Structures are given as C-alpha cells and as structure tokens.
Tab-separated table of N, CA and C in Angstrom:
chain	number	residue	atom	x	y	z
W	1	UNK	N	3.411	-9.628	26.012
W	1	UNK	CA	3.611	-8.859	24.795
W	1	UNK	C	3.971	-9.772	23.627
W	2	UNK	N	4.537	-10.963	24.015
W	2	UNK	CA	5.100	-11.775	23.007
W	2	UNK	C	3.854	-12.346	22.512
W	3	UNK	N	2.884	-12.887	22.900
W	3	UNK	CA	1.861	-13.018	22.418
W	3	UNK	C	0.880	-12.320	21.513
W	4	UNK	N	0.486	-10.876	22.135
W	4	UNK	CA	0.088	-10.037	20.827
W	4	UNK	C	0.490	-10.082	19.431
W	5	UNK	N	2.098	-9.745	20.011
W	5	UNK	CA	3.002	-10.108	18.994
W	5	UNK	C	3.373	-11.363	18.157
W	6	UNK	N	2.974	-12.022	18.407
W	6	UNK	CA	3.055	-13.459	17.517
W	6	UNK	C	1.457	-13.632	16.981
W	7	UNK	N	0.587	-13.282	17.552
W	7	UNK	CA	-0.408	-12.766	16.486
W	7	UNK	C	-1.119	-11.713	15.434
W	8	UNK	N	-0.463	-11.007	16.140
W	8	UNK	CA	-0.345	-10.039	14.979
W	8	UNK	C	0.457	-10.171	13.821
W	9	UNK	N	1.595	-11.105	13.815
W	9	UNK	CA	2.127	-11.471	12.748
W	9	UNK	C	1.371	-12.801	12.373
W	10	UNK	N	0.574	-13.593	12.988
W	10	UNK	CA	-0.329	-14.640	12.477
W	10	UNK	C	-1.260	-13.875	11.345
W	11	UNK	N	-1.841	-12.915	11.930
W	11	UNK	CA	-3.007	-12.064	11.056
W	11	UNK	C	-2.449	-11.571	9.739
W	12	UNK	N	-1.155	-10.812	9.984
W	12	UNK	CA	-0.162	-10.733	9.069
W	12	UNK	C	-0.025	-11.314	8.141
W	13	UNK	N	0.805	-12.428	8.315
W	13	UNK	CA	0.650	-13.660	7.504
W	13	UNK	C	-0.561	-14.396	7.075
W	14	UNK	N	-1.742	-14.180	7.539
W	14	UNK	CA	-2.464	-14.910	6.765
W	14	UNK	C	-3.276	-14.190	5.891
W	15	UNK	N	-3.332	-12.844	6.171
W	15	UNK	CA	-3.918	-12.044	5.548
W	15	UNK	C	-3.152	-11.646	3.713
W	16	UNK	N	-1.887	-11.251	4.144
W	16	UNK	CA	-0.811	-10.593	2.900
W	16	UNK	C	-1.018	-11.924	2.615
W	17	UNK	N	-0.258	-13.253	3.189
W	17	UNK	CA	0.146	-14.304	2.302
W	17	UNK	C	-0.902	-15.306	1.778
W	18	UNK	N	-1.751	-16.037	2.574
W	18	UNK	CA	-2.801	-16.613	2.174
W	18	UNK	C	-3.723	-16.005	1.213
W	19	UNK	N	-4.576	-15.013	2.281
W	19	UNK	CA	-5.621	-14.246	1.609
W	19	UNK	C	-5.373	-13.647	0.528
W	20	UNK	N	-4.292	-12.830	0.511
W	20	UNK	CA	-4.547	-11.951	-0.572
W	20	UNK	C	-3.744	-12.335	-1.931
W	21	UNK	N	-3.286	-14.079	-1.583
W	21	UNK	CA	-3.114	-14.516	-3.124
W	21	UNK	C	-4.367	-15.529	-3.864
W	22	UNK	N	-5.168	-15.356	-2.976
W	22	UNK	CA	-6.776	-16.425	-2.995
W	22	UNK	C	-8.282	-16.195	-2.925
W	23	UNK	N	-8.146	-14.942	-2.364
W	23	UNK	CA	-9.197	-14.319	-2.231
W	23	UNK	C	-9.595	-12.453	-2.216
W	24	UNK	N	-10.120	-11.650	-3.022
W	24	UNK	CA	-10.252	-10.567	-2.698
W	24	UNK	C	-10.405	-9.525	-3.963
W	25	UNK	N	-10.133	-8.244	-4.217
W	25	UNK	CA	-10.821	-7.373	-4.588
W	25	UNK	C	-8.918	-7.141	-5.403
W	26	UNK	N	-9.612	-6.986	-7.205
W	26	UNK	CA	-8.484	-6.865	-8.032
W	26	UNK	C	-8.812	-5.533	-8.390
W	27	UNK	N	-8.096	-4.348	-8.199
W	27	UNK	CA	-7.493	-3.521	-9.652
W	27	UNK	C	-7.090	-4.051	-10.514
W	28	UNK	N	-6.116	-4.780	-10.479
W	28	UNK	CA	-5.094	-5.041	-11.883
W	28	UNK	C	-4.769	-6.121	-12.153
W	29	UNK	N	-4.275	-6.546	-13.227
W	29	UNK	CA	-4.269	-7.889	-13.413
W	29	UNK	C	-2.865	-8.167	-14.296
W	30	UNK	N	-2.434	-8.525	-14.130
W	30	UNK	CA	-0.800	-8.500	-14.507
W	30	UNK	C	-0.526	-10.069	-15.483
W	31	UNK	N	-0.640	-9.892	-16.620
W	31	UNK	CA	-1.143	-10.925	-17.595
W	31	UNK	C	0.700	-11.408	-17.664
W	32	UNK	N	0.345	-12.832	-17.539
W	32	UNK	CA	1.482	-14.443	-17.613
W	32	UNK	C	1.745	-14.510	-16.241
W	33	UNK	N	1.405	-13.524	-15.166
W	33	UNK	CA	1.565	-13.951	-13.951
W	33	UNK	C	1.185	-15.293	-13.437
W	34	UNK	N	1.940	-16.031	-12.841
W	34	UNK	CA	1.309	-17.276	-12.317
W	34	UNK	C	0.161	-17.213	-11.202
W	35	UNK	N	0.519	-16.144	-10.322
W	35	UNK	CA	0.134	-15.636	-9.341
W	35	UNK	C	-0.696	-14.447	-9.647
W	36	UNK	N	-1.817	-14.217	-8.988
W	36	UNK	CA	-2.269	-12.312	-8.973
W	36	UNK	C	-2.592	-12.234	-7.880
W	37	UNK	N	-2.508	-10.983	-7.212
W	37	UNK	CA	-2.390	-10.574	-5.745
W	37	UNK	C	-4.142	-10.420	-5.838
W	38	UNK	N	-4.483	-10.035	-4.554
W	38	UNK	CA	-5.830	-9.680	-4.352
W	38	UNK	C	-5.951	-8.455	-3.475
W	39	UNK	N	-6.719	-7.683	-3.383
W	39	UNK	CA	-7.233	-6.520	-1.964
W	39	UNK	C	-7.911	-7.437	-1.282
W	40	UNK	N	-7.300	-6.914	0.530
W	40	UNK	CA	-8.347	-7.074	0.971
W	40	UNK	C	-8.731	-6.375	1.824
W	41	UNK	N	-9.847	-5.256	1.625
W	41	UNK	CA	-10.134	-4.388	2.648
W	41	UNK	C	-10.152	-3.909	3.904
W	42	UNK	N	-10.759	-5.367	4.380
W	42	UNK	CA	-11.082	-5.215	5.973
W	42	UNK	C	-9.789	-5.448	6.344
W	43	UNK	N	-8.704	-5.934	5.776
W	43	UNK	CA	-7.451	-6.247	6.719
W	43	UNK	C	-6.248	-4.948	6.256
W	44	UNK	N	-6.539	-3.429	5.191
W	44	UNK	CA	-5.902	-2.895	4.977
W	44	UNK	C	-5.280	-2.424	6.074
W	45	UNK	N	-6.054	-1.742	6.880
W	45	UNK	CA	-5.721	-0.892	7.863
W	45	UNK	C	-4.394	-2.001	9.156
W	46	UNK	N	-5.549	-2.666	9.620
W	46	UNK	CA	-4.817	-4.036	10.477
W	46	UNK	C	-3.260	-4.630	9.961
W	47	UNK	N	-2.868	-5.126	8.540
W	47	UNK	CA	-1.545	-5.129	8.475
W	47	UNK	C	-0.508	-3.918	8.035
W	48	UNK	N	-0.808	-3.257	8.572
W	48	UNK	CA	0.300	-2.099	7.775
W	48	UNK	C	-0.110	-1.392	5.987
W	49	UNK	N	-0.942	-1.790	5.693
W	49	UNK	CA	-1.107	-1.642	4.278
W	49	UNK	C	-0.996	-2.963	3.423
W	50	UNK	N	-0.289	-3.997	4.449
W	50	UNK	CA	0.086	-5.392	3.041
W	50	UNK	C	-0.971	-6.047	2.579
W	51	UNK	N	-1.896	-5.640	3.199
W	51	UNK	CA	-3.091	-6.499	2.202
W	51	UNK	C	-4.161	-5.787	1.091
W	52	UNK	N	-2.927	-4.207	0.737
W	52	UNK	CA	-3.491	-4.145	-0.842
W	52	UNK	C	-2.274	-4.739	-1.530
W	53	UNK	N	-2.396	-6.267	-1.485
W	53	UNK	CA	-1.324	-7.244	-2.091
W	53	UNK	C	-1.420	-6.967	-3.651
W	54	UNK	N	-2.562	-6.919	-4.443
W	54	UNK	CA	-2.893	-6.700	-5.679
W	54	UNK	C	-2.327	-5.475	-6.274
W	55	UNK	N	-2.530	-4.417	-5.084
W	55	UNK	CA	-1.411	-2.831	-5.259
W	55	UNK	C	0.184	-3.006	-5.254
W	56	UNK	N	0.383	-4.007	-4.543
W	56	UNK	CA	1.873	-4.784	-4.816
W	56	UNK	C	2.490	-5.239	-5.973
W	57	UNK	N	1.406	-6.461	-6.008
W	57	UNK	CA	1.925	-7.438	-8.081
W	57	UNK	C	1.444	-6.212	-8.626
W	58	UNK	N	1.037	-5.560	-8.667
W	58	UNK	CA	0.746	-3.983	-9.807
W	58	UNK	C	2.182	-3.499	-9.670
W	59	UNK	N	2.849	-2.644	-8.526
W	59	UNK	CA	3.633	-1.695	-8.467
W	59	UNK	C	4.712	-2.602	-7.315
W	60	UNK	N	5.658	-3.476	-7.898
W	60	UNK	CA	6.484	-3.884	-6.609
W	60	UNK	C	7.374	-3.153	-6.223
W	61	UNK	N	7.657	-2.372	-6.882
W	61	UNK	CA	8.614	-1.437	-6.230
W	61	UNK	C	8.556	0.073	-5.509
W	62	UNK	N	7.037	-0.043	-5.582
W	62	UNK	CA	6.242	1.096	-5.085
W	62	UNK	C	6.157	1.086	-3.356
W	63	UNK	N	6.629	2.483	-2.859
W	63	UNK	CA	6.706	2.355	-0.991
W	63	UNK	C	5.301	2.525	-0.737
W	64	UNK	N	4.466	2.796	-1.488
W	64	UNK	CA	2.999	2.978	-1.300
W	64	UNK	C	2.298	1.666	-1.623
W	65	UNK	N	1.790	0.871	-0.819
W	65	UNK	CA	0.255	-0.172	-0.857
W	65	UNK	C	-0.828	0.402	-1.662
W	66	UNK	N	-1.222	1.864	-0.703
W	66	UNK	CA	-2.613	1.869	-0.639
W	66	UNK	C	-2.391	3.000	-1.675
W	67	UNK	N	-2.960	2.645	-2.922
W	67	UNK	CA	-2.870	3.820	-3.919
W	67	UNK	C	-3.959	4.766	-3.876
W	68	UNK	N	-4.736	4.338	-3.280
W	68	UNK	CA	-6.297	5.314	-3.489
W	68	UNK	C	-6.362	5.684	-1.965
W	69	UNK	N	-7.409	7.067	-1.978
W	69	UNK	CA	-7.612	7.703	-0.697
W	69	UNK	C	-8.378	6.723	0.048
W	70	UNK	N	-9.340	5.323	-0.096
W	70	UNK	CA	-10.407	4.921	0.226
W	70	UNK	C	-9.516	3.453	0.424
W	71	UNK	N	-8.139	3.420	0.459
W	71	UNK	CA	-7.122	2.156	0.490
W	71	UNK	C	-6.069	3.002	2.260
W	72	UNK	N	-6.440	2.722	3.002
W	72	UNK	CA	-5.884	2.878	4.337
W	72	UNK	C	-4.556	2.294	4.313
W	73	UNK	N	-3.562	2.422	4.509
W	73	UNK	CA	-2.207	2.290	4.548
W	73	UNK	C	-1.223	3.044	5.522
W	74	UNK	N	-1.258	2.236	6.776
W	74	UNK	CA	-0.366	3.346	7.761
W	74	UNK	C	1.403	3.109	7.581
W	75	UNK	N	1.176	1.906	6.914
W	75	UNK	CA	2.791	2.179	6.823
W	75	UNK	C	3.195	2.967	5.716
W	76	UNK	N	3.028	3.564	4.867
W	76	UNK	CA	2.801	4.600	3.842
W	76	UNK	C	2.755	5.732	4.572
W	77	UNK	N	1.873	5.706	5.868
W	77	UNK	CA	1.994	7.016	6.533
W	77	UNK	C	3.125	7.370	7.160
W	78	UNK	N	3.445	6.473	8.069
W	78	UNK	CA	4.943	6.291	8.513
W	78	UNK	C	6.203	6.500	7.646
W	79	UNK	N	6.077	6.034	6.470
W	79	UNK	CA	7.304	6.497	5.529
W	79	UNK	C	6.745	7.812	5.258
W	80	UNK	N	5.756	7.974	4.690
W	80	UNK	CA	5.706	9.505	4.438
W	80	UNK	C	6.401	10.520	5.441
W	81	UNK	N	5.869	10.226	6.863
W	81	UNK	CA	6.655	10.575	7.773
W	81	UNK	C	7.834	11.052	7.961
W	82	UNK	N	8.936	9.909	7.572
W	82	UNK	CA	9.985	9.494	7.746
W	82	UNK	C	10.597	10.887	6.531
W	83	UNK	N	10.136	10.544	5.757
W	83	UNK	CA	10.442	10.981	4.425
W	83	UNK	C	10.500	12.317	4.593
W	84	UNK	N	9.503	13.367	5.113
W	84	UNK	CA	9.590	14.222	5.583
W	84	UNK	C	10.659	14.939	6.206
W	85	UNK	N	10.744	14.018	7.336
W	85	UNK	CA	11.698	14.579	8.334
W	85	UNK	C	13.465	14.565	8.119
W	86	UNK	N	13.383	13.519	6.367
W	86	UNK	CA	14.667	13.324	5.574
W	86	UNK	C	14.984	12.500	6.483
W	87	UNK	N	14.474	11.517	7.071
W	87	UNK	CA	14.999	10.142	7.219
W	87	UNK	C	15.103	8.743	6.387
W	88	UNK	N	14.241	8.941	5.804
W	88	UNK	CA	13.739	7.976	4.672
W	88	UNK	C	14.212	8.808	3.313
W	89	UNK	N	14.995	8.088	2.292
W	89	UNK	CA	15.183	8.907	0.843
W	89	UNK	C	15.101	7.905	-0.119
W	90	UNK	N	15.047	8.449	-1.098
W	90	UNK	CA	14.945	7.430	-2.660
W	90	UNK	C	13.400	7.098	-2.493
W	91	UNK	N	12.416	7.099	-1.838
W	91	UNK	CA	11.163	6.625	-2.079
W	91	UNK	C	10.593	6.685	-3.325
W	92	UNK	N	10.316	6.084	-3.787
W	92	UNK	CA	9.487	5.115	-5.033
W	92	UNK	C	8.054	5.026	-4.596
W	93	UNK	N	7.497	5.672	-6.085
W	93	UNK	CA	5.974	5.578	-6.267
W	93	UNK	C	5.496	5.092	-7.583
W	94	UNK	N	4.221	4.927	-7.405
W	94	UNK	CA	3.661	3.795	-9.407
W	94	UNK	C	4.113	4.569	-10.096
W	95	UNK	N	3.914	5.827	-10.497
W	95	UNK	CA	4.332	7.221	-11.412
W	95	UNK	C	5.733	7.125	-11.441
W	96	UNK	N	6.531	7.156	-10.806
W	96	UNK	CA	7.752	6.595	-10.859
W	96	UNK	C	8.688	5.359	-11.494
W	97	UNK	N	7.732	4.441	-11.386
W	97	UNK	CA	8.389	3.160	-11.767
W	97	UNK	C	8.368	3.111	-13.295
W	98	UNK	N	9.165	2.369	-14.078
W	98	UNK	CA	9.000	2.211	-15.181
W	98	UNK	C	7.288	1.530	-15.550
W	99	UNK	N	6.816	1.928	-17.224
W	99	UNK	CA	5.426	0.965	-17.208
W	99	UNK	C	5.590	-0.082	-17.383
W	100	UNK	N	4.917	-1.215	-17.070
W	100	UNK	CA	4.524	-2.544	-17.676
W	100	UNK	C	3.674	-2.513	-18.408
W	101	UNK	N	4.129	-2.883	-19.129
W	101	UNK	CA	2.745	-3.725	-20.624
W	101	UNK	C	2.211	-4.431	-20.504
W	102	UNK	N	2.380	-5.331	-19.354
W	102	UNK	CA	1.365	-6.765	-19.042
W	102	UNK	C	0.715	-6.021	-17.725
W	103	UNK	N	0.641	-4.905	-17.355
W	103	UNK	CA	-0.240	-4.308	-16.479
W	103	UNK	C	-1.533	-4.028	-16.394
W	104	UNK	N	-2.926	-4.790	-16.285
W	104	UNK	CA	-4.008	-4.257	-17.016
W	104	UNK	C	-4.865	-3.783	-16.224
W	105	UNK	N	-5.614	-2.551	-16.062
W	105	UNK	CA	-6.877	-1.880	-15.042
W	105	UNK	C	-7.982	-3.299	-15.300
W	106	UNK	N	-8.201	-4.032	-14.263
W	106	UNK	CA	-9.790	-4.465	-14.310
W	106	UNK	C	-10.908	-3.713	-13.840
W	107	UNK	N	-9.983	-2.900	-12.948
W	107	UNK	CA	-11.238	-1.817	-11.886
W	107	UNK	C	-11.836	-1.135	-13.264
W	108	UNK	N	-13.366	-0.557	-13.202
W	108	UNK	CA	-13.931	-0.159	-14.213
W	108	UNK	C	-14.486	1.386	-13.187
W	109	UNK	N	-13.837	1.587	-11.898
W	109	UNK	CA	-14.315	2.940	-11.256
W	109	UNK	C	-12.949	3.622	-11.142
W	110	UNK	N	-11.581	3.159	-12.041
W	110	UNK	CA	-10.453	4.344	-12.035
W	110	UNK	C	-10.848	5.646	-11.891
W	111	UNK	N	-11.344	6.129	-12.800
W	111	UNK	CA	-11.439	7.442	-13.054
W	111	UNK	C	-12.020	8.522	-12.121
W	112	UNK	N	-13.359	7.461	-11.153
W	112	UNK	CA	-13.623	8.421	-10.433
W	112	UNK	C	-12.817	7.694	-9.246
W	113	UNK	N	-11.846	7.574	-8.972
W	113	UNK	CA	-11.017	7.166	-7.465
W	113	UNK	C	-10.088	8.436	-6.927
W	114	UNK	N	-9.799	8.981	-6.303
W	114	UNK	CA	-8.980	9.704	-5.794
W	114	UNK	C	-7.860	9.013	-5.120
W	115	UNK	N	-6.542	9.610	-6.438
W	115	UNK	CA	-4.807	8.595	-5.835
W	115	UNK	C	-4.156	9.739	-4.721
W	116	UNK	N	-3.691	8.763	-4.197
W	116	UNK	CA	-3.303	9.471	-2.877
W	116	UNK	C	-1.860	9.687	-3.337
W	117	UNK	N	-1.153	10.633	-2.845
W	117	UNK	CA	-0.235	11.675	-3.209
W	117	UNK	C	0.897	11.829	-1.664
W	118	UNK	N	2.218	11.693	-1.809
W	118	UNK	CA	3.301	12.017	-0.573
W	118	UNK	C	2.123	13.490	-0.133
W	119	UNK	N	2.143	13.631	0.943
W	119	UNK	CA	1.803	14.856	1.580
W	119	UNK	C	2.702	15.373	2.877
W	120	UNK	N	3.137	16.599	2.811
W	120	UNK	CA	3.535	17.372	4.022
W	120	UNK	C	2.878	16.697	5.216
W	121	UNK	N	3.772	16.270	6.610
W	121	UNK	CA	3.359	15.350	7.402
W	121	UNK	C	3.485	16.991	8.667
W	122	UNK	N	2.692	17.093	9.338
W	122	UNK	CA	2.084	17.924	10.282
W	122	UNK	C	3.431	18.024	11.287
W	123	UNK	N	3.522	16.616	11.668
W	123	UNK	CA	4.181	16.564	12.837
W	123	UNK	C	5.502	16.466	12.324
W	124	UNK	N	5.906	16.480	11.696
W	124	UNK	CA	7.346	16.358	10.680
W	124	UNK	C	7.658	17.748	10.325
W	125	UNK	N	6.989	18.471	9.723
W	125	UNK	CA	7.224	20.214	10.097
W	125	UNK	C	7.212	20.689	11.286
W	126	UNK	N	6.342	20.468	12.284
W	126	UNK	CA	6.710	20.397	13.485
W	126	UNK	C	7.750	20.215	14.282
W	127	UNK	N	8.319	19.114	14.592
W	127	UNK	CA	9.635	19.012	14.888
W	127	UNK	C	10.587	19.380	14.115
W	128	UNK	N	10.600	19.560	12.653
W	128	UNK	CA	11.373	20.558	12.078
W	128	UNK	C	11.857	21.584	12.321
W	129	UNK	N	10.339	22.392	12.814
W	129	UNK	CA	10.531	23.556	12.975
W	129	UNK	C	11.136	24.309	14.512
W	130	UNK	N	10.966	22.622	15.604
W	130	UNK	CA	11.658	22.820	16.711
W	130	UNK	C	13.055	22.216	16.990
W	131	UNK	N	13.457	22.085	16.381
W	131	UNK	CA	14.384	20.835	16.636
W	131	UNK	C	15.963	22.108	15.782
C-alpha cells in the first residue's frame, strides 16, 4: 500500500507542482504574477482537483478547483459532502472572495461554460435523514 501511495503522491506532485506551473490550459491570467498556474485536464480528475492549478492563482482562497461543470474535481465533491452533512463550515467560493483587479479572463468561451454551484449531496440527506 505504501507504494501506491508514494506514487500517487509522485503524480501529485508532479502534476499540481511541475506541470501545472509550466505547462497547460489558462483561464486567467493574474497580471505582475511571477508565476501563472496552468490546467491540466487529463490529471484533473487523478489529483483531487489540484491540477486546475490556474483555478487556484485565480481564486486561492476558493474550496473549489474545478470551477466549470467540464473541470472534474472530487475533492470539491468531498467537501461539498462534508459541508452538507455540517461537518465542514466557512467554505469559500470565487463569488465569495473579494475581486482582484489584476485578475484577467484569457478564456474567450466564458460565457458559454457552465459554473458549477455547492449542490445538495444525495448521500448527505440520506444519512441525515437516518441518523
């Protein structure tokens, strides 16, 4: 198990930290940054959500990665979860945070994207409703 586990945090790490300050797919662009994060798709799902890194330098204080329905983010699901069941509180979203002015859309398909939204978690009313 220790093995899985030490690669899965290899993938981890190279994905959030390498990759997605070097290579990948920008929404936003956060002007005097030294740094700009990047997307990277194929590894959304695989680290927890950390490799919409670019959804990060956008919103750091945001519990949500994956801002769009078409951005996979299970640890987002898991807090949503959590959140639900009033285990998790204070959660923070982009709409939430104060704006930045050095925040800029490069994506030119905003408008038609669908943002993903806290939703009622199935199994969280569920045990709610048994518990």
């Amino acid at each position: 198990m220790k093995c899985l586990s030490s690669k899965f945090h290899f993938m981890k790490c190279l994905s959030s930290k390498f990759l997605a300050h070097n290579k990948g797919q920008r929404t936003w662009k956060v002007e005097g940054a030294a740094v700009q994060g990047h997307n990277i798709r194929i590894a959304g799902f695989l680290s927890m959500g950390e490799a919409w890194h670019n959804n990060h330098h956008a919103y750091p204080g945001s519990a949500m990665l994956g801002l769009y329905k078409d951005e996979p983010d299970p640890g987002w699901w898991v807090l949503n979860a959590l959140h639900n069941l009033g285990v998790v509180k204070n959660v923070k979203l982009p709409k939430e945070l104060p704006q930045r002015s050095e925040l800029v859309a490069e994506a030119t398909d905003l408008d038609r994207r669908v943002e993903r939204v806290p939703e009622d978690c199935k199994i969280a009313n569920f045990i709610r409703r048994n518990s």
